[in-house]
Amino acid sequence: MPGKMLFASGVGTERARSAAASRRGVRRRKRETLEEKSTRVNAISARLALTYPDVECPLAHQNTFELLVAVMLSAQCTDAAVNKVTPELFRRYPDAAALSRASTREIEALIRTLGLFRAKAKSLQRCAQQLVDEFEGQVPATMEELTKLAGVGRKTANVILGHAFATPGITVDTHCKRLSNRLGLTRQQDPTRIERDLNRLLPPEQWTGFSHRLIIHGRRVCHARKPNCGGCALRQWCPSREIAAASSGRRRKRPRRQWASALVRPPS
């Protein structure tokens, strides 16, 4: 009897999951093999390359040091906002030695229009001092050394490695994280684990371009709240392609009741 109850409960749970998936407008798909998923992600990568052929870094910079500073400033900010403050910052502090001698208040004054400017000013000053003390003022070229710098995590390091040193790497930001999950390429939420999953699916020569194109696609098409599924170039490979229709259906407004008119009697 207990065994039958457990079996029935399992069936009920599965049916409930199916019904919930149906209500969300998301198709239930059979589990992909690693080979099938790799084939699909390569098709996605090829389409992204056709859609966004130019993957140059949008942050204005003239050298690797400036790129490092700009990427550190870009956390929770737009590239346009960063590009407004960096010209004066780089004019005053053109290298790590100059920036290491600046006070955090001086740096704050130049970047205060950016989010988290106080924390960023501290990280920039500490990072510049590390570059001077440990790397003769030069930006290191390995993941291990870059991630030892203040304010530099794997995301920032992969941008530097990919654009400055042509070292392949997956850059996982909020857009890459969201799209990787929507596309069914990972179930992970931790950026390091997402990076690992994507690394397994793609050859190294595609890592840098794929992640940067995915980020662009997230900014322009696959938005967090209202993804443009109808205009998405990746639609045919996306298991979440019904998400926009499902979301709009849930947010449909109910008609207002005309309470006032109900209280007014027609003239006799």
CSV table of C-alpha atoms in Angstrom, one decimal:
chain,number,residue,atom,x,y,z
A,1,MET,CA,0.0,0.0,0.0
A,2,PRO,CA,2.7,2.5,0.9
A,3,GLY,CA,4.5,1.7,-2.4
A,4,LYS,CA,1.3,2.3,-4.4
A,5,MET,CA,0.8,5.7,-2.6
A,6,LEU,CA,4.4,6.7,-3.4
A,7,PHE,CA,3.9,5.7,-7.1
A,8,ALA,CA,0.6,7.6,-7.3
A,9,SER,CA,2.2,10.6,-5.6
A,10,GLY,CA,5.1,10.5,-8.2
A,11,VAL,CA,2.6,10.5,-11.1
A,12,GLY,CA,0.7,13.4,-9.5
A,13,THR,CA,3.9,15.4,-9.1
A,14,GLU,CA,4.9,14.8,-12.7
A,15,ARG,CA,1.4,15.8,-13.9
A,16,ALA,CA,1.6,18.9,-11.8
A,17,ARG,CA,4.9,19.8,-13.3
A,18,SER,CA,3.6,19.3,-16.8
A,19,ALA,CA,0.6,21.5,-16.1
A,20,ALA,CA,2.8,24.2,-14.6
A,21,ALA,CA,5.1,24.1,-17.6
A,22,SER,CA,2.0,24.3,-19.9
A,23,ARG,CA,0.7,27.4,-17.9
A,24,ARG,CA,4.1,29.0,-18.3
A,25,GLY,CA,4.0,28.5,-22.0
A,26,VAL,CA,7.2,26.5,-22.0
A,27,ARG,CA,7.5,23.2,-23.9
A,28,ARG,CA,8.6,20.2,-22.0
A,29,ARG,CA,11.6,18.7,-23.8
A,30,LYS,CA,13.4,15.4,-23.6
A,31,ARG,CA,16.7,15.6,-21.9
A,32,GLU,CA,19.5,16.4,-24.4
A,33,THR,CA,22.6,14.4,-24.6
A,34,LEU,CA,25.9,16.4,-24.4
A,35,GLU,CA,26.4,15.7,-28.1
A,36,GLU,CA,23.0,17.0,-29.0
A,37,LYS,CA,23.4,20.1,-26.9
A,38,SER,CA,26.8,20.8,-28.4
A,39,THR,CA,25.4,20.6,-31.9
A,40,ARG,CA,22.6,23.0,-30.9
A,41,VAL,CA,25.0,25.5,-29.2
A,42,ASN,CA,27.3,25.5,-32.3
A,43,ALA,CA,24.3,26.4,-34.5
A,44,ILE,CA,23.4,29.2,-32.0
A,45,SER,CA,27.1,30.4,-32.1
A,46,ALA,CA,27.0,30.4,-35.9
A,47,ARG,CA,23.8,32.4,-36.1
A,48,LEU,CA,25.1,34.9,-33.5
A,49,ALA,CA,28.3,35.4,-35.6
A,50,LEU,CA,26.1,36.2,-38.6
A,51,THR,CA,23.9,38.5,-36.6
A,52,TYR,CA,26.6,40.3,-34.7
A,53,PRO,CA,29.8,40.1,-36.8
A,54,ASP,CA,31.6,42.9,-34.9
A,55,VAL,CA,32.5,42.0,-31.3
A,56,GLU,CA,34.9,44.8,-30.6
A,57,CYS,CA,34.9,46.0,-27.0
A,58,PRO,CA,32.6,49.1,-26.7
A,59,LEU,CA,34.7,50.5,-23.8
A,60,ALA,CA,37.0,53.2,-25.0
A,61,HIS,CA,40.6,52.4,-24.3
A,62,GLN,CA,44.1,52.8,-25.9
A,63,ASN,CA,46.0,50.1,-24.0
A,64,THR,CA,45.6,47.1,-21.7
A,65,PHE,CA,45.8,49.2,-18.5
A,66,GLU,CA,43.0,51.5,-19.7
A,67,LEU,CA,40.9,48.5,-20.7
A,68,LEU,CA,41.4,47.0,-17.2
A,69,VAL,CA,40.2,50.2,-15.6
A,70,ALA,CA,37.3,50.6,-17.9
A,71,VAL,CA,36.1,47.1,-17.3
A,72,MET,CA,36.3,47.5,-13.6
A,73,LEU,CA,34.2,50.6,-13.8
A,74,SER,CA,31.6,49.0,-16.0
A,75,ALA,CA,30.1,46.8,-13.2
A,76,GLN,CA,26.4,47.7,-12.9
A,77,CYS,CA,26.9,50.6,-15.3
A,78,THR,CA,26.4,51.2,-19.0
A,79,ASP,CA,29.4,51.3,-21.4
A,80,ALA,CA,28.3,54.8,-22.4
A,81,ALA,CA,28.4,56.0,-18.8
A,82,VAL,CA,31.9,54.6,-18.4
A,83,ASN,CA,33.1,56.2,-21.6
A,84,LYS,CA,32.0,59.6,-20.3
A,85,VAL,CA,34.3,59.5,-17.3
A,86,THR,CA,37.4,57.7,-18.5
A,87,PRO,CA,38.9,60.3,-20.8
A,88,GLU,CA,39.6,62.7,-17.9
A,89,LEU,CA,40.5,59.8,-15.6
A,90,PHE,CA,43.1,58.6,-18.1
A,91,ARG,CA,44.4,62.1,-18.8
A,92,ARG,CA,45.2,62.6,-15.1
A,93,TYR,CA,46.3,59.0,-14.4
A,94,PRO,CA,47.7,57.5,-17.7
A,95,ASP,CA,49.3,54.5,-16.1
A,96,ALA,CA,49.3,52.3,-13.0
A,97,ALA,CA,52.1,54.3,-11.3
A,98,ALA,CA,50.1,57.5,-11.5
A,99,LEU,CA,46.9,56.0,-10.4
A,100,SER,CA,48.6,54.3,-7.4
A,101,ARG,CA,49.6,57.7,-6.2
A,102,ALA,CA,46.1,59.2,-6.3
A,103,SER,CA,43.9,59.3,-3.3
A,104,THR,CA,40.5,57.5,-3.3
A,105,ARG,CA,38.8,60.9,-2.9
A,106,GLU,CA,40.5,62.2,-6.1
A,107,ILE,CA,39.4,59.1,-8.0
A,108,GLU,CA,35.9,59.4,-6.5
A,109,ALA,CA,35.6,62.9,-7.8
A,110,LEU,CA,36.2,61.8,-11.4
A,111,ILE,CA,33.8,58.7,-11.3
A,112,ARG,CA,31.0,59.8,-9.0
A,113,THR,CA,28.4,59.7,-11.8
A,114,LEU,CA,28.9,55.9,-11.8
A,115,GLY,CA,27.2,53.4,-9.5
A,116,LEU,CA,29.2,52.1,-6.6
A,117,PHE,CA,31.8,54.8,-7.3
A,118,ARG,CA,33.3,54.8,-3.7
A,119,ALA,CA,33.9,51.0,-3.8
A,120,LYS,CA,35.3,51.3,-7.3
A,121,ALA,CA,37.7,54.1,-6.4
A,122,LYS,CA,39.1,52.0,-3.6
A,123,SER,CA,39.5,48.9,-5.9
A,124,LEU,CA,41.2,51.0,-8.6
A,125,GLN,CA,43.7,52.5,-6.2
A,126,ARG,CA,44.5,49.1,-4.6
A,127,CYS,CA,44.7,47.4,-8.0
A,128,ALA,CA,47.1,50.1,-9.4
A,129,GLN,CA,49.3,49.7,-6.3
A,130,GLN,CA,49.4,45.9,-6.8
A,131,LEU,CA,50.3,46.4,-10.5
A,132,VAL,CA,53.2,48.6,-9.4
A,133,ASP,CA,54.4,46.4,-6.6
A,134,GLU,CA,54.0,42.9,-8.1
A,135,PHE,CA,54.0,43.3,-11.9
A,136,GLU,CA,56.2,46.3,-12.7
A,137,GLY,CA,53.2,48.4,-13.6
A,138,GLN,CA,52.0,46.0,-16.3
A,139,VAL,CA,48.7,44.1,-16.5
A,140,PRO,CA,49.4,40.4,-16.1
A,141,ALA,CA,48.3,38.0,-18.8
A,142,THR,CA,47.0,35.0,-16.9
A,143,MET,CA,43.7,34.2,-15.1
A,144,GLU,CA,45.5,33.3,-11.9
A,145,GLU,CA,47.5,36.6,-11.7
A,146,LEU,CA,44.6,38.8,-12.9
A,147,THR,CA,42.2,37.4,-10.3
A,148,LYS,CA,44.7,38.3,-7.5
A,149,LEU,CA,44.2,41.9,-8.3
A,150,ALA,CA,41.7,44.0,-6.2
A,151,GLY,CA,38.3,44.3,-7.8
A,152,VAL,CA,39.1,41.7,-10.5
A,153,GLY,CA,37.0,38.5,-10.8
A,154,ARG,CA,36.8,35.9,-13.5
A,155,LYS,CA,34.4,38.0,-15.6
A,156,THR,CA,36.7,41.0,-15.8
A,157,ALA,CA,39.7,38.7,-16.3
A,158,ASN,CA,38.1,37.0,-19.2
A,159,VAL,CA,37.4,40.3,-20.9
A,160,ILE,CA,41.0,41.3,-20.5
A,161,LEU,CA,42.4,38.0,-21.6
A,162,GLY,CA,40.1,37.8,-24.7
A,163,HIS,CA,40.5,41.4,-26.0
A,164,ALA,CA,44.1,42.2,-24.9
A,165,PHE,CA,45.9,38.9,-25.0
A,166,ALA,CA,43.7,36.8,-27.5
A,167,THR,CA,43.3,34.1,-24.8
A,168,PRO,CA,39.9,32.4,-25.1
A,169,GLY,CA,37.5,32.7,-22.3
A,170,ILE,CA,33.7,32.8,-21.5
A,171,THR,CA,32.6,36.1,-20.0
A,172,VAL,CA,29.6,35.5,-17.8
A,173,ASP,CA,27.7,38.6,-16.9
A,174,THR,CA,24.0,39.0,-16.1
A,175,HIS,CA,23.0,38.8,-19.8
A,176,CYS,CA,25.1,35.7,-20.5
A,177,LYS,CA,23.7,34.0,-17.3
A,178,ARG,CA,20.1,34.8,-18.3
A,179,LEU,CA,20.4,33.7,-21.9
A,180,SER,CA,22.4,30.5,-21.1
A,181,ASN,CA,19.6,29.4,-18.9
A,182,ARG,CA,16.8,30.4,-21.3
A,183,LEU,CA,18.6,28.6,-24.1
A,184,GLY,CA,18.9,25.5,-22.0
A,185,LEU,CA,22.7,25.5,-22.2
A,186,THR,CA,23.0,25.3,-18.4
A,187,ARG,CA,20.9,25.0,-15.3
A,188,GLN,CA,23.5,26.7,-13.1
A,189,GLN,CA,23.2,30.1,-11.5
A,190,ASP,CA,26.8,30.4,-10.3
A,191,PRO,CA,28.9,32.3,-13.0
A,192,THR,CA,31.9,29.9,-12.6
A,193,ARG,CA,29.7,26.9,-13.1
A,194,ILE,CA,28.0,28.5,-16.1
A,195,GLU,CA,31.4,29.2,-17.6
A,196,ARG,CA,32.4,25.6,-17.1
A,197,ASP,CA,29.2,24.3,-18.8
A,198,LEU,CA,29.7,26.6,-21.8
A,199,ASN,CA,33.3,25.7,-22.1
A,200,ARG,CA,32.3,22.0,-22.4
A,201,LEU,CA,29.9,22.8,-25.3
A,202,LEU,CA,32.1,25.0,-27.5
A,203,PRO,CA,35.6,24.8,-28.9
A,204,PRO,CA,38.0,27.3,-27.3
A,205,GLU,CA,38.3,29.4,-30.4
A,206,GLN,CA,34.6,30.3,-30.0
A,207,TRP,CA,34.6,31.1,-26.3
A,208,THR,CA,35.3,34.8,-26.4
A,209,GLY,CA,33.2,35.7,-29.4
A,210,PHE,CA,30.2,33.6,-28.3
A,211,SER,CA,29.9,35.1,-24.9
A,212,HIS,CA,30.3,38.7,-26.1
A,213,ARG,CA,27.7,38.1,-28.8
A,214,LEU,CA,25.3,36.5,-26.3
A,215,ILE,CA,25.7,39.6,-24.1
A,216,ILE,CA,24.9,41.9,-27.1
A,217,HIS,CA,21.8,39.7,-27.9
A,218,GLY,CA,20.7,40.0,-24.3
A,219,ARG,CA,20.9,43.8,-24.3
A,220,ARG,CA,19.1,44.2,-27.7
A,221,VAL,CA,16.6,41.3,-28.0
A,222,CYS,CA,16.4,38.9,-25.1
A,223,HIS,CA,15.5,41.3,-22.4
A,224,ALA,CA,15.0,40.2,-18.8
A,225,ARG,CA,11.3,41.2,-18.5
A,226,LYS,CA,10.1,41.5,-22.0
A,227,PRO,CA,12.1,39.3,-24.4
A,228,ASN,CA,11.4,39.9,-28.1
A,229,CYS,CA,10.9,36.3,-28.9
A,230,GLY,CA,9.2,37.1,-32.2
A,231,GLY,CA,12.2,39.0,-33.5
A,232,CYS,CA,14.8,36.6,-32.1
A,233,ALA,CA,17.4,35.1,-34.5
A,234,LEU,CA,17.8,32.2,-32.1
A,235,ARG,CA,14.2,31.3,-31.8
A,236,GLN,CA,14.4,27.9,-33.6
A,237,TRP,CA,16.9,26.6,-31.1
A,238,CYS,CA,15.4,28.1,-27.9
A,239,PRO,CA,13.3,26.0,-25.6
A,240,SER,CA,12.0,29.1,-23.9
A,241,ARG,CA,10.7,30.8,-27.0
A,242,GLU,CA,7.1,31.0,-25.7
A,243,ILE,CA,8.1,33.0,-22.7
A,244,ALA,CA,7.0,36.4,-24.1
A,245,ALA,CA,3.5,35.2,-25.0
A,246,ALA,CA,3.1,33.5,-21.7
A,247,SER,CA,4.3,36.6,-19.8
A,248,SER,CA,1.9,38.9,-21.7
A,249,GLY,CA,-0.9,36.5,-21.1
A,250,ARG,CA,-0.3,36.5,-17.3
A,251,ARG,CA,-0.1,40.3,-17.2
A,252,ARG,CA,-3.3,40.9,-19.1
A,253,LYS,CA,-5.4,43.6,-17.3
A,254,ARG,CA,-8.8,42.9,-16.1
A,255,PRO,CA,-11.6,45.3,-17.1
A,256,ARG,CA,-12.4,47.8,-14.4
A,257,ARG,CA,-15.8,47.6,-12.7
A,258,GLN,CA,-17.8,50.7,-13.2
A,259,TRP,CA,-18.7,51.2,-9.5
A,260,ALA,CA,-19.7,54.8,-9.9
A,261,SER,CA,-22.2,54.2,-12.8
A,262,ALA,CA,-23.8,51.4,-10.8
A,263,LEU,CA,-24.6,53.8,-8.1
A,264,VAL,CA,-26.3,56.4,-10.3
A,265,ARG,CA,-29.9,55.8,-11.0
A,266,PRO,CA,-31.3,56.6,-14.5
A,267,PRO,CA,-33.5,59.8,-14.5
A,268,SER,CA,-37.2,59.1,-14.0
